[in-house]
C-alpha cells in the first residue's frame, strides 16, 4: 500500500511537517528560481571524487548538479529522495552533505552500485578478504577438472544463460569468472559481499577494455569484437567480414585483460575511494522500489532530485547490466522480464487515454500517424511518469521542491517535448513550475552512446545533446499560486 514505510527495511524516520512563514516561503522560492537560472553545465569539473567512480554507468549527471540544489535548498539532517536513483549520484552527494537520503530503483545492478557507494567498511578486513578470494580462485584453477567444472557450470546456469556466457566470454575468462563469482557469493557479510560484487561487475561493464568479448558495455549497446587477443597476445577470435575496412576492423579488435589482476586492481582502487568518503552518522538508504508507488509516508521528504530514464529505451540499461547480473544468479530469461518493467520501456499494450494534457495528446497524435507501435511506448512513458509525479507530490513536504533532470528525445523525427509534457503532467498533480533550466551536455565526459560530433542524421544523437532541469514546487497551505 502507499503511504507507509517498508517495515522490514525501515526507511528513514519521519520529521514533522514544518510550518513556514510567508517570508520563508518567498525566500525558498527565490532561491529555487535563482538556482534554476544559474549555470547548470558543470563542464570540466572533476566528477570522480569520493566513490562516484566505483562503477561505469551511462548518462550519469555530474555530482555537482544534485549537490548544487542540496546545498541551496536543504539543511543538514533533512531528507533528500531520489526515486529513480540509478547508480546513486544524488544519494552519495546527499550523504556527503550530511543529509538523510533515500534512493530507490528497480534495476538490481544499479541498486548494488548505489548501496556500495555509501558503505563504510573496515579497509584491513576488505584487504584480508580480497587475498582469501584470490587464493581460493587460484587453487581452483590449479586443480581444474573439465568434467567437474562442466557439471557445476550446468547446475548453476540454465541453457539460455550458458549460451549467453559462452557467446560473450572466452572460455578461460568465464571459468575464472565462475570461480570468482562463487567465492564472492560465499561471503556472509551482506555489505562486504556487495562491495566485492560491484568491483566484480566493474571489470566487465567498462567503457574500454574489460574482460568480456564485448567492445564497450558502458554505453549499453554491446557489440562483439571481430578480432580478439588474450592477455598473452595470442589471437583467440578472428571473425572479420569482407565489407569491413582495415581502419574499421582496428576499432573492432580487442585485447582481453586478465580477470584476477583487473579484479584486484579494482578492489584496491574502490577501497581507496571509499576511504576518502568521510563519515556521516545519518542513515543513507538505497532500496528496491518503484517510483510509481513509493514506500514513504505523505509529506515526509524535504527535497527530491532525480533523472528519469529516456523514453522508448533510448538507453537500455539491462542490455549491459545482464553481463554482470548473470553471475549473481539472475537467469537471462528473468532479466528480460525485469527489463519490461522499467519506465521508458518499449513493451506496451493497446490503450489510449483522453485525460492527458493537451501537450501530451498533441505529441501522441503526431506520432500515431507515423508509427503506431512507437506511440504506444511514448504513451506508456507519459502514463508512468504521471504516476511518478503523483507520488512525488504526495511524499514531498508543502513548500518544498522536486528537481527533474530530463533529456530531449526525437522519435521518428518528432521531438516528443519531454520537458513540456512533464511540466504539464506535474501541474495536473498540483505542482507549480518555478523555472526550467537548460544544461548543455559535455559529451566527452558523460557516457552516452554516441560521439561528441553531432550527426543530424542520427536519431539517437538528436535526443542527447541538451537536458532540461525542471523545478517543480509544491505550494504550502494557503500559498497563492504564482
Coordinates of C-alpha atoms in Angstrom, one line a residue:
X1 CA 0.0 0.0 0.0
X2 CA 1.0 3.6 -0.5
X3 CA 1.7 6.0 2.4
X4 CA 3.7 3.8 4.8
X5 CA 7.2 2.6 5.3
X6 CA 8.5 -0.8 4.4
X7 CA 8.6 -2.3 7.9
X8 CA 11.2 -4.9 7.1
X9 CA 13.7 -2.3 5.9
X10 CA 12.7 0.7 7.9
X11 CA 13.4 3.6 5.6
X12 CA 14.4 6.9 7.1
X13 CA 12.3 8.1 10.1
X14 CA 9.9 11.0 9.5
X15 CA 10.2 14.5 10.7
X16 CA 7.2 16.6 11.3
X17 CA 5.9 18.8 8.6
X18 CA 7.2 22.3 9.3
X19 CA 5.1 25.4 9.3
X20 CA 6.7 28.1 7.1
X21 CA 6.2 31.8 7.5
X22 CA 5.3 33.8 4.4
X23 CA 8.8 35.3 4.3
X24 CA 10.4 31.8 4.5
X25 CA 8.2 30.7 1.6
X26 CA 9.2 33.7 -0.5
X27 CA 12.9 33.2 0.3
X28 CA 12.8 29.5 -0.6
X29 CA 11.1 30.1 -3.9
X30 CA 13.5 32.9 -4.8
X31 CA 16.5 30.5 -4.0
X32 CA 14.9 27.8 -6.2
X33 CA 14.4 30.1 -9.1
X34 CA 17.9 31.6 -8.8
X35 CA 19.4 28.1 -8.8
X36 CA 17.5 27.0 -11.8
X37 CA 18.6 30.1 -13.8
X38 CA 22.2 29.6 -12.9
X39 CA 24.9 27.7 -14.9
X40 CA 24.0 24.1 -14.7
X41 CA 26.5 22.7 -17.2
X42 CA 29.4 21.9 -14.7
X43 CA 31.8 21.2 -17.5
X44 CA 35.4 20.4 -16.8
X45 CA 34.7 19.5 -13.2
X46 CA 36.1 16.5 -11.5
X47 CA 33.3 14.0 -11.1
X48 CA 35.4 11.1 -9.9
X49 CA 35.9 12.1 -6.2
X50 CA 34.7 10.0 -3.2
X51 CA 33.1 6.8 -4.5
X52 CA 31.5 8.3 -7.7
X53 CA 33.9 6.3 -9.9
X54 CA 33.1 2.9 -8.3
X55 CA 31.4 1.6 -11.5
X56 CA 30.7 2.8 -15.0
X57 CA 27.1 3.9 -15.6
X58 CA 25.6 5.5 -18.7
X59 CA 24.1 9.1 -18.7
X60 CA 25.0 10.0 -15.1
X61 CA 24.6 13.6 -14.4
X62 CA 27.6 15.3 -12.8
X63 CA 27.6 15.1 -9.0
X64 CA 27.9 18.9 -8.8
X65 CA 24.4 19.2 -10.2
X66 CA 22.5 17.5 -7.3
X67 CA 24.9 19.0 -4.8
X68 CA 24.0 22.5 -6.2
X69 CA 20.4 22.0 -5.2
X70 CA 21.1 20.1 -2.0
X71 CA 23.2 22.9 -0.6
X72 CA 20.8 25.6 -1.8
X73 CA 17.5 24.1 -0.7
X74 CA 18.1 21.9 2.3
X75 CA 19.7 22.0 5.7
X76 CA 21.8 19.3 7.4
X77 CA 19.7 16.4 8.6
X78 CA 16.9 16.9 6.2
X79 CA 15.7 14.2 3.9
X80 CA 16.6 14.0 0.2
X81 CA 14.9 11.5 -2.1
X82 CA 15.9 10.1 -5.5
X83 CA 13.0 7.8 -6.5
X84 CA 14.9 6.7 -9.7
X85 CA 18.3 6.6 -8.1
X86 CA 20.3 4.8 -10.9
X87 CA 23.9 4.5 -9.7
X88 CA 23.3 6.7 -6.6
X89 CA 24.8 10.1 -7.6
X90 CA 22.2 12.0 -5.7
X91 CA 22.3 9.6 -2.8
X92 CA 26.0 9.9 -2.4
X93 CA 26.0 13.7 -2.7
X94 CA 23.3 14.0 0.0
X95 CA 25.2 11.6 2.2
X96 CA 28.4 13.7 1.8
X97 CA 26.5 16.9 2.6
X98 CA 25.2 15.5 5.9
X99 CA 21.6 14.9 4.8
X100 CA 19.5 11.9 5.3
X101 CA 19.0 10.2 2.0
X102 CA 16.7 7.7 0.3
X103 CA 17.4 6.2 -3.1
X104 CA 15.1 3.7 -4.8
X105 CA 15.4 1.8 -8.1
X106 CA 14.2 -1.4 -9.6
X107 CA 17.4 -2.3 -11.5
X108 CA 19.3 -4.9 -9.4
X109 CA 22.7 -3.7 -10.6
X110 CA 22.0 0.0 -10.2
X111 CA 20.8 -0.8 -6.7
X112 CA 24.0 -2.6 -5.8
X113 CA 26.2 0.2 -7.1
X114 CA 24.2 2.9 -5.2
X115 CA 24.3 0.9 -2.0
X116 CA 28.1 0.2 -2.3
X117 CA 28.8 3.9 -2.8
X118 CA 27.7 4.9 0.7
X119 CA 29.1 1.9 2.6
X120 CA 31.6 2.4 5.4
X121 CA 33.8 -0.7 5.8
X122 CA 37.0 -1.7 7.5
X123 CA 39.8 -1.4 5.0
X124 CA 42.0 -4.0 6.7
X125 CA 39.2 -6.6 6.6
X126 CA 38.5 -5.9 3.0
X127 CA 42.1 -6.4 2.1
X128 CA 42.2 -9.7 4.1
X129 CA 39.1 -11.0 2.3
X130 CA 40.4 -9.9 -1.1
X131 CA 43.5 -12.1 -0.6
X132 CA 41.3 -15.0 0.6
X133 CA 39.2 -14.7 -2.6
X134 CA 42.2 -14.6 -4.9
X135 CA 43.9 -17.6 -3.1
X136 CA 40.7 -19.6 -3.4
X137 CA 40.3 -18.9 -7.1
X138 CA 43.9 -19.7 -7.9
X139 CA 43.6 -23.0 -6.0
X140 CA 40.5 -23.9 -8.1
X141 CA 42.4 -23.0 -11.3
X142 CA 45.3 -25.2 -10.3
X143 CA 43.1 -28.2 -9.7
X144 CA 40.9 -27.6 -12.7
X145 CA 39.0 -30.6 -13.9
X146 CA 36.9 -30.2 -17.1
X147 CA 34.1 -32.7 -16.1
X148 CA 33.8 -31.3 -12.6
X149 CA 33.6 -27.7 -14.0
X150 CA 31.1 -28.5 -16.7
X151 CA 28.8 -30.3 -14.1
X152 CA 29.0 -27.3 -11.8
X153 CA 28.5 -24.8 -14.6
X154 CA 25.4 -26.6 -15.9
X155 CA 23.9 -26.9 -12.5
X156 CA 24.3 -23.2 -11.8
X157 CA 23.0 -21.7 -15.1
X158 CA 20.1 -22.7 -17.4
X159 CA 20.8 -23.4 -21.1
X160 CA 19.9 -19.9 -22.3
X161 CA 22.2 -18.3 -19.8
X162 CA 25.0 -20.7 -20.6
X163 CA 24.7 -19.9 -24.2
X164 CA 24.9 -16.2 -23.4
X165 CA 28.0 -16.6 -21.3
X166 CA 29.7 -18.8 -23.9
X167 CA 29.0 -16.3 -26.7
X168 CA 30.2 -13.2 -24.8
X169 CA 33.1 -14.6 -22.8
X170 CA 36.2 -16.5 -23.8
X171 CA 36.3 -20.0 -22.1
X172 CA 39.4 -19.2 -20.0
X173 CA 37.7 -16.0 -18.9
X174 CA 34.3 -17.4 -18.0
X175 CA 35.9 -20.2 -16.0
X176 CA 37.8 -17.7 -13.9
X177 CA 34.7 -15.5 -13.5
X178 CA 32.7 -18.6 -12.4
X179 CA 35.2 -19.3 -9.6
X180 CA 35.5 -15.7 -8.7
X181 CA 31.7 -15.1 -8.5
X182 CA 31.2 -18.2 -6.4
X183 CA 33.9 -17.1 -4.0
X184 CA 32.2 -13.7 -3.6
X185 CA 28.7 -15.3 -3.1
X186 CA 30.1 -17.3 -0.2
X187 CA 30.8 -14.1 1.8
X188 CA 28.3 -14.0 4.7
X189 CA 28.6 -10.3 5.4
X190 CA 26.0 -8.7 3.1
X191 CA 27.7 -5.3 2.8
X192 CA 31.1 -6.9 2.3
X193 CA 29.7 -9.1 -0.4
X194 CA 28.1 -6.1 -2.1
X195 CA 31.4 -4.3 -2.2
X196 CA 33.1 -7.2 -4.0
X197 CA 30.1 -7.7 -6.3
X198 CA 30.4 -4.1 -7.5
X199 CA 34.1 -4.5 -8.0
X200 CA 33.5 -7.7 -10.0
X201 CA 30.9 -6.1 -12.2
X202 CA 33.1 -3.1 -12.9
X203 CA 35.7 -5.2 -14.6
X204 CA 33.0 -6.5 -17.0
X205 CA 31.0 -3.3 -17.7
X206 CA 33.6 -0.8 -18.7
X207 CA 33.9 1.9 -21.4
X208 CA 37.2 0.5 -22.6
X209 CA 38.8 -2.9 -22.1
X210 CA 37.1 -5.2 -19.8
X211 CA 37.1 -9.0 -19.7
X212 CA 34.2 -9.8 -22.0
X213 CA 34.3 -10.1 -25.8
X214 CA 32.1 -7.0 -26.0
X215 CA 33.8 -3.9 -27.2
X216 CA 32.0 -1.3 -25.0
X217 CA 29.5 -2.2 -22.3
X218 CA 29.4 1.2 -20.6
X219 CA 27.3 2.6 -23.4
X220 CA 24.7 -0.2 -23.2
X221 CA 24.9 -1.1 -26.9
X222 CA 27.1 -4.2 -26.8
X223 CA 28.9 -5.4 -30.0
X224 CA 31.1 -8.4 -30.1
X225 CA 34.7 -7.8 -31.2
X226 CA 35.7 -9.3 -34.5
X227 CA 39.3 -10.0 -33.6
X228 CA 40.4 -10.8 -30.0
X229 CA 43.7 -11.4 -28.4
X230 CA 44.2 -12.9 -25.0
X231 CA 46.4 -11.4 -22.3
X232 CA 49.4 -13.2 -23.8
X233 CA 48.8 -11.7 -27.2
X234 CA 47.5 -15.0 -28.7
X235 CA 44.7 -14.5 -31.2
X236 CA 41.6 -16.3 -29.9
X237 CA 39.0 -14.9 -32.2
X238 CA 39.1 -14.0 -35.8
X239 CA 35.8 -13.2 -37.4
X240 CA 36.2 -10.3 -39.8
X241 CA 33.9 -9.7 -42.8
X242 CA 35.0 -8.6 -46.2
X243 CA 32.8 -5.5 -46.0
X244 CA 34.8 -4.1 -43.0
X245 CA 37.6 -1.7 -43.9
X246 CA 41.0 -2.2 -42.3
X247 CA 40.5 1.1 -40.3
X248 CA 37.2 -0.1 -39.1
X249 CA 38.5 -3.5 -38.2
X250 CA 41.1 -2.0 -36.0
X251 CA 38.3 -0.4 -33.9
X252 CA 36.6 -3.9 -33.7
X253 CA 39.7 -5.5 -32.3
X254 CA 40.2 -6.2 -28.6
X255 CA 42.7 -7.5 -26.2
X256 CA 41.3 -9.2 -23.2
X257 CA 42.5 -8.2 -19.7
X258 CA 43.4 -10.8 -17.0
X259 CA 40.5 -11.3 -14.7
X260 CA 42.2 -11.6 -11.3
X261 CA 44.6 -8.8 -11.9
X262 CA 41.8 -6.5 -13.0
X263 CA 39.7 -7.5 -10.1
X264 CA 42.5 -6.9 -7.6
X265 CA 43.2 -3.5 -9.1
X266 CA 39.6 -2.5 -9.0
X267 CA 39.1 -3.6 -5.4
X268 CA 42.1 -1.6 -4.3
X269 CA 41.0 1.5 -6.3
X270 CA 37.5 1.3 -4.9
X271 CA 38.8 0.8 -1.4
X272 CA 41.0 4.0 -1.6
X273 CA 38.0 5.9 -2.9
X274 CA 35.9 4.7 0.0
X275 CA 38.5 5.9 2.5
X276 CA 38.1 9.4 1.2
X277 CA 34.4 9.4 1.7
X278 CA 34.4 10.5 5.3
X279 CA 31.7 9.7 7.8
X280 CA 28.0 10.6 8.1
X281 CA 26.2 9.3 11.2
X282 CA 22.8 9.8 9.4
X283 CA 21.4 6.9 7.5
X284 CA 21.7 6.5 3.7
X285 CA 19.1 4.1 2.4
X286 CA 19.2 2.6 -1.0
X287 CA 16.5 0.0 -1.6
X288 CA 14.4 -1.7 -4.3
X289 CA 11.3 0.3 -5.0
X290 CA 9.1 1.5 -7.8
X291 CA 8.9 5.3 -8.3
X292 CA 5.2 4.8 -9.3
X293 CA 4.4 3.6 -5.8
X294 CA 6.8 5.0 -3.2
X295 CA 7.1 3.2 0.2
X296 CA 7.1 6.6 2.0
X297 CA 4.6 8.5 4.1
X298 CA 2.8 11.6 2.8
X299 CA 4.7 14.9 3.2
X300 CA 7.8 13.2 4.5
X301 CA 10.6 14.4 2.1
X302 CA 12.4 17.8 2.1
X303 CA 13.8 17.6 -1.5
X304 CA 13.6 15.3 -4.5
X305 CA 16.3 15.2 -7.1
X306 CA 16.1 12.7 -9.9
X307 CA 16.7 12.0 -13.5
X308 CA 14.0 9.8 -15.2
X309 CA 15.0 7.4 -17.9
X310 CA 14.7 8.4 -21.6
X311 CA 11.6 7.4 -23.4
X312 CA 11.4 4.3 -25.6
X313 CA 14.5 2.7 -24.2
X314 CA 16.9 5.2 -25.8
X315 CA 19.3 4.0 -23.1
X316 CA 18.7 0.3 -22.4
X317 CA 20.4 -0.3 -19.1
X318 CA 19.6 -4.0 -19.0
X319 CA 21.4 -4.8 -22.3
X320 CA 24.7 -4.2 -20.5
X321 CA 23.7 -5.0 -16.9
X322 CA 22.9 -8.6 -17.7
X323 CA 26.6 -9.2 -18.4
X324 CA 27.2 -8.9 -14.7
X325 CA 23.9 -9.9 -13.3
X326 CA 24.0 -13.4 -14.7
X327 CA 27.0 -14.1 -12.4
X328 CA 24.9 -13.1 -9.4
X329 CA 22.3 -15.8 -10.1
X330 CA 19.9 -13.9 -12.5
X331 CA 18.9 -16.1 -15.5
X332 CA 18.8 -14.3 -18.8
X333 CA 15.0 -15.0 -19.2
X334 CA 14.3 -13.4 -15.8
X335 CA 16.3 -10.3 -16.7
X336 CA 14.3 -10.0 -19.9
X337 CA 11.1 -9.9 -17.9
X338 CA 12.6 -7.4 -15.5
X339 CA 13.5 -5.1 -18.4
X340 CA 9.9 -4.8 -19.4
X341 CA 9.1 -3.2 -16.0
X342 CA 11.4 -0.3 -16.5
X343 CA 9.9 3.2 -17.1
X344 CA 10.5 4.2 -20.7
X345 CA 10.4 0.6 -22.0
X346 CA 9.1 -0.2 -25.4
X347 CA 6.8 -3.0 -24.2
X348 CA 3.3 -1.6 -24.2
X349 CA -0.3 -2.8 -24.6
X350 CA -3.0 -1.3 -26.7
X351 CA -4.6 1.6 -24.7
X352 CA -5.4 5.2 -25.2
X353 CA -6.4 7.7 -22.6
X354 CA -8.2 11.0 -23.2
X355 CA -7.3 12.5 -19.9
X356 CA -3.7 13.5 -20.8
X357 CA -2.8 17.2 -21.0
X358 CA -3.1 18.7 -24.5
X359 CA 0.7 19.0 -24.7
X360 CA 0.9 15.2 -24.4
X361 CA -2.0 14.3 -26.6
X362 CA -0.7 16.6 -29.4
X363 CA 2.6 14.7 -29.5
X364 CA 0.8 11.3 -29.4
X365 CA -1.4 12.2 -32.3
X366 CA 1.6 13.3 -34.4
X367 CA 3.5 10.1 -33.6
X368 CA 0.4 7.9 -34.2
X369 CA 0.2 9.0 -37.8
X370 CA 3.8 7.9 -38.4
X371 CA 4.4 4.9 -36.2
X372 CA 1.5 3.2 -34.3
X373 CA 4.0 1.0 -32.4
X374 CA 6.2 3.8 -31.1
X375 CA 3.2 5.8 -30.0
X376 CA 2.3 3.1 -27.6
X377 CA 5.7 3.2 -26.0
X378 CA 5.6 7.0 -25.7
X379 CA 2.1 6.9 -24.3
X380 CA 3.2 4.3 -21.7
X381 CA 6.2 6.6 -20.8
X382 CA 4.0 9.6 -20.1
X383 CA 1.4 7.5 -18.3
X384 CA 4.1 6.1 -16.0
X385 CA 5.7 9.5 -15.4
X386 CA 2.3 10.9 -14.4
X387 CA 2.1 8.3 -11.7
X388 CA 5.7 9.1 -10.7
X389 CA 4.9 12.8 -10.4
X390 CA 1.7 12.0 -8.4
X391 CA 3.8 10.0 -5.9
X392 CA 6.5 12.7 -5.8
X393 CA 3.8 15.3 -5.0
X394 CA 2.4 13.1 -2.3
X395 CA 5.6 12.4 -0.4
X396 CA 7.0 15.9 -0.7
X397 CA 6.5 18.4 2.1
X398 CA 4.5 21.5 1.3
X399 CA 6.7 24.5 0.4
X400 CA 9.4 22.2 -1.0
X401 CA 10.8 21.4 -4.4
X402 CA 11.4 18.4 -6.8
X403 CA 14.1 18.7 -9.4
X404 CA 13.8 16.6 -12.5
X405 CA 16.7 16.4 -15.0
X406 CA 15.3 15.2 -18.3
X407 CA 16.8 14.7 -21.7
X408 CA 15.4 15.7 -25.1
X409 CA 14.1 12.9 -27.3
X410 CA 13.4 12.8 -31.0
X411 CA 11.4 9.7 -32.1
X412 CA 10.7 9.1 -35.8
X413 CA 11.7 12.7 -36.5
X414 CA 9.3 14.1 -33.9
X415 CA 10.5 15.9 -30.8
X416 CA 8.3 14.4 -28.1
X417 CA 8.8 17.5 -25.9
X418 CA 9.6 15.7 -22.7
X419 CA 10.2 18.9 -20.7
X420 CA 6.9 20.5 -21.8
X421 CA 4.9 17.3 -21.3
X422 CA 6.3 16.6 -17.9
X423 CA 5.7 20.1 -16.7
X424 CA 2.1 19.8 -17.9
X425 CA 1.7 16.5 -16.1
X426 CA 3.2 17.9 -13.0
X427 CA 0.8 20.9 -13.0
X428 CA -2.1 18.4 -13.2
X429 CA -0.8 16.9 -9.9
X430 CA -0.8 20.2 -8.2
X431 CA 2.9 21.3 -8.7
X432 CA 3.8 24.8 -9.7
X433 CA 6.8 25.3 -12.1
X434 CA 9.4 27.6 -10.5
X435 CA 11.5 27.6 -13.7
X436 CA 13.1 25.3 -16.2
X437 CA 16.8 25.4 -16.5
X438 CA 18.8 24.2 -19.5
X439 CA 22.1 22.4 -19.3
X440 CA 24.3 21.5 -22.3
X441 CA 25.9 18.1 -22.1
X442 CA 29.6 17.6 -22.0
X443 CA 29.6 14.6 -24.3
X444 CA 33.3 13.9 -23.9
X445 CA 32.8 13.2 -20.2
X446 CA 29.2 12.0 -19.9
X447 CA 28.9 8.4 -21.1
X448 CA 26.4 8.4 -23.9
X449 CA 26.1 6.0 -26.8
X450 CA 27.3 8.5 -29.4
X451 CA 30.3 10.6 -30.1
X452 CA 30.9 14.3 -29.4
X453 CA 30.3 15.3 -33.0
X454 CA 26.7 16.0 -33.8
X455 CA 25.2 13.9 -36.6
X456 CA 21.8 15.2 -37.6
X457 CA 21.0 12.0 -39.4
X458 CA 21.3 10.0 -36.2
X459 CA 18.1 9.9 -34.2
X460 CA 19.9 8.9 -31.0
X461 CA 22.2 11.8 -31.3
X462 CA 19.3 14.2 -31.8
X463 CA 18.0 13.1 -28.5
X464 CA 21.0 13.6 -26.3
X465 CA 22.8 16.9 -26.6
X466 CA 20.8 19.0 -24.1
X467 CA 18.9 18.5 -20.9
X468 CA 16.2 20.4 -19.1
X469 CA 16.2 20.9 -15.3
X470 CA 12.6 21.3 -14.2
X471 CA 11.9 22.9 -10.9
X472 CA 8.6 21.6 -9.5
X473 CA 7.3 23.4 -6.4
X474 CA 4.7 22.1 -4.0
X475 CA 2.8 25.1 -2.6
X476 CA 2.5 25.5 1.1
X477 CA -1.0 25.6 2.6
X478 CA -2.8 28.8 1.9
X479 CA 0.0 29.9 -0.5
X480 CA -1.2 31.8 -3.6
X481 CA -0.3 30.4 -7.0
X482 CA 2.4 32.2 -8.9

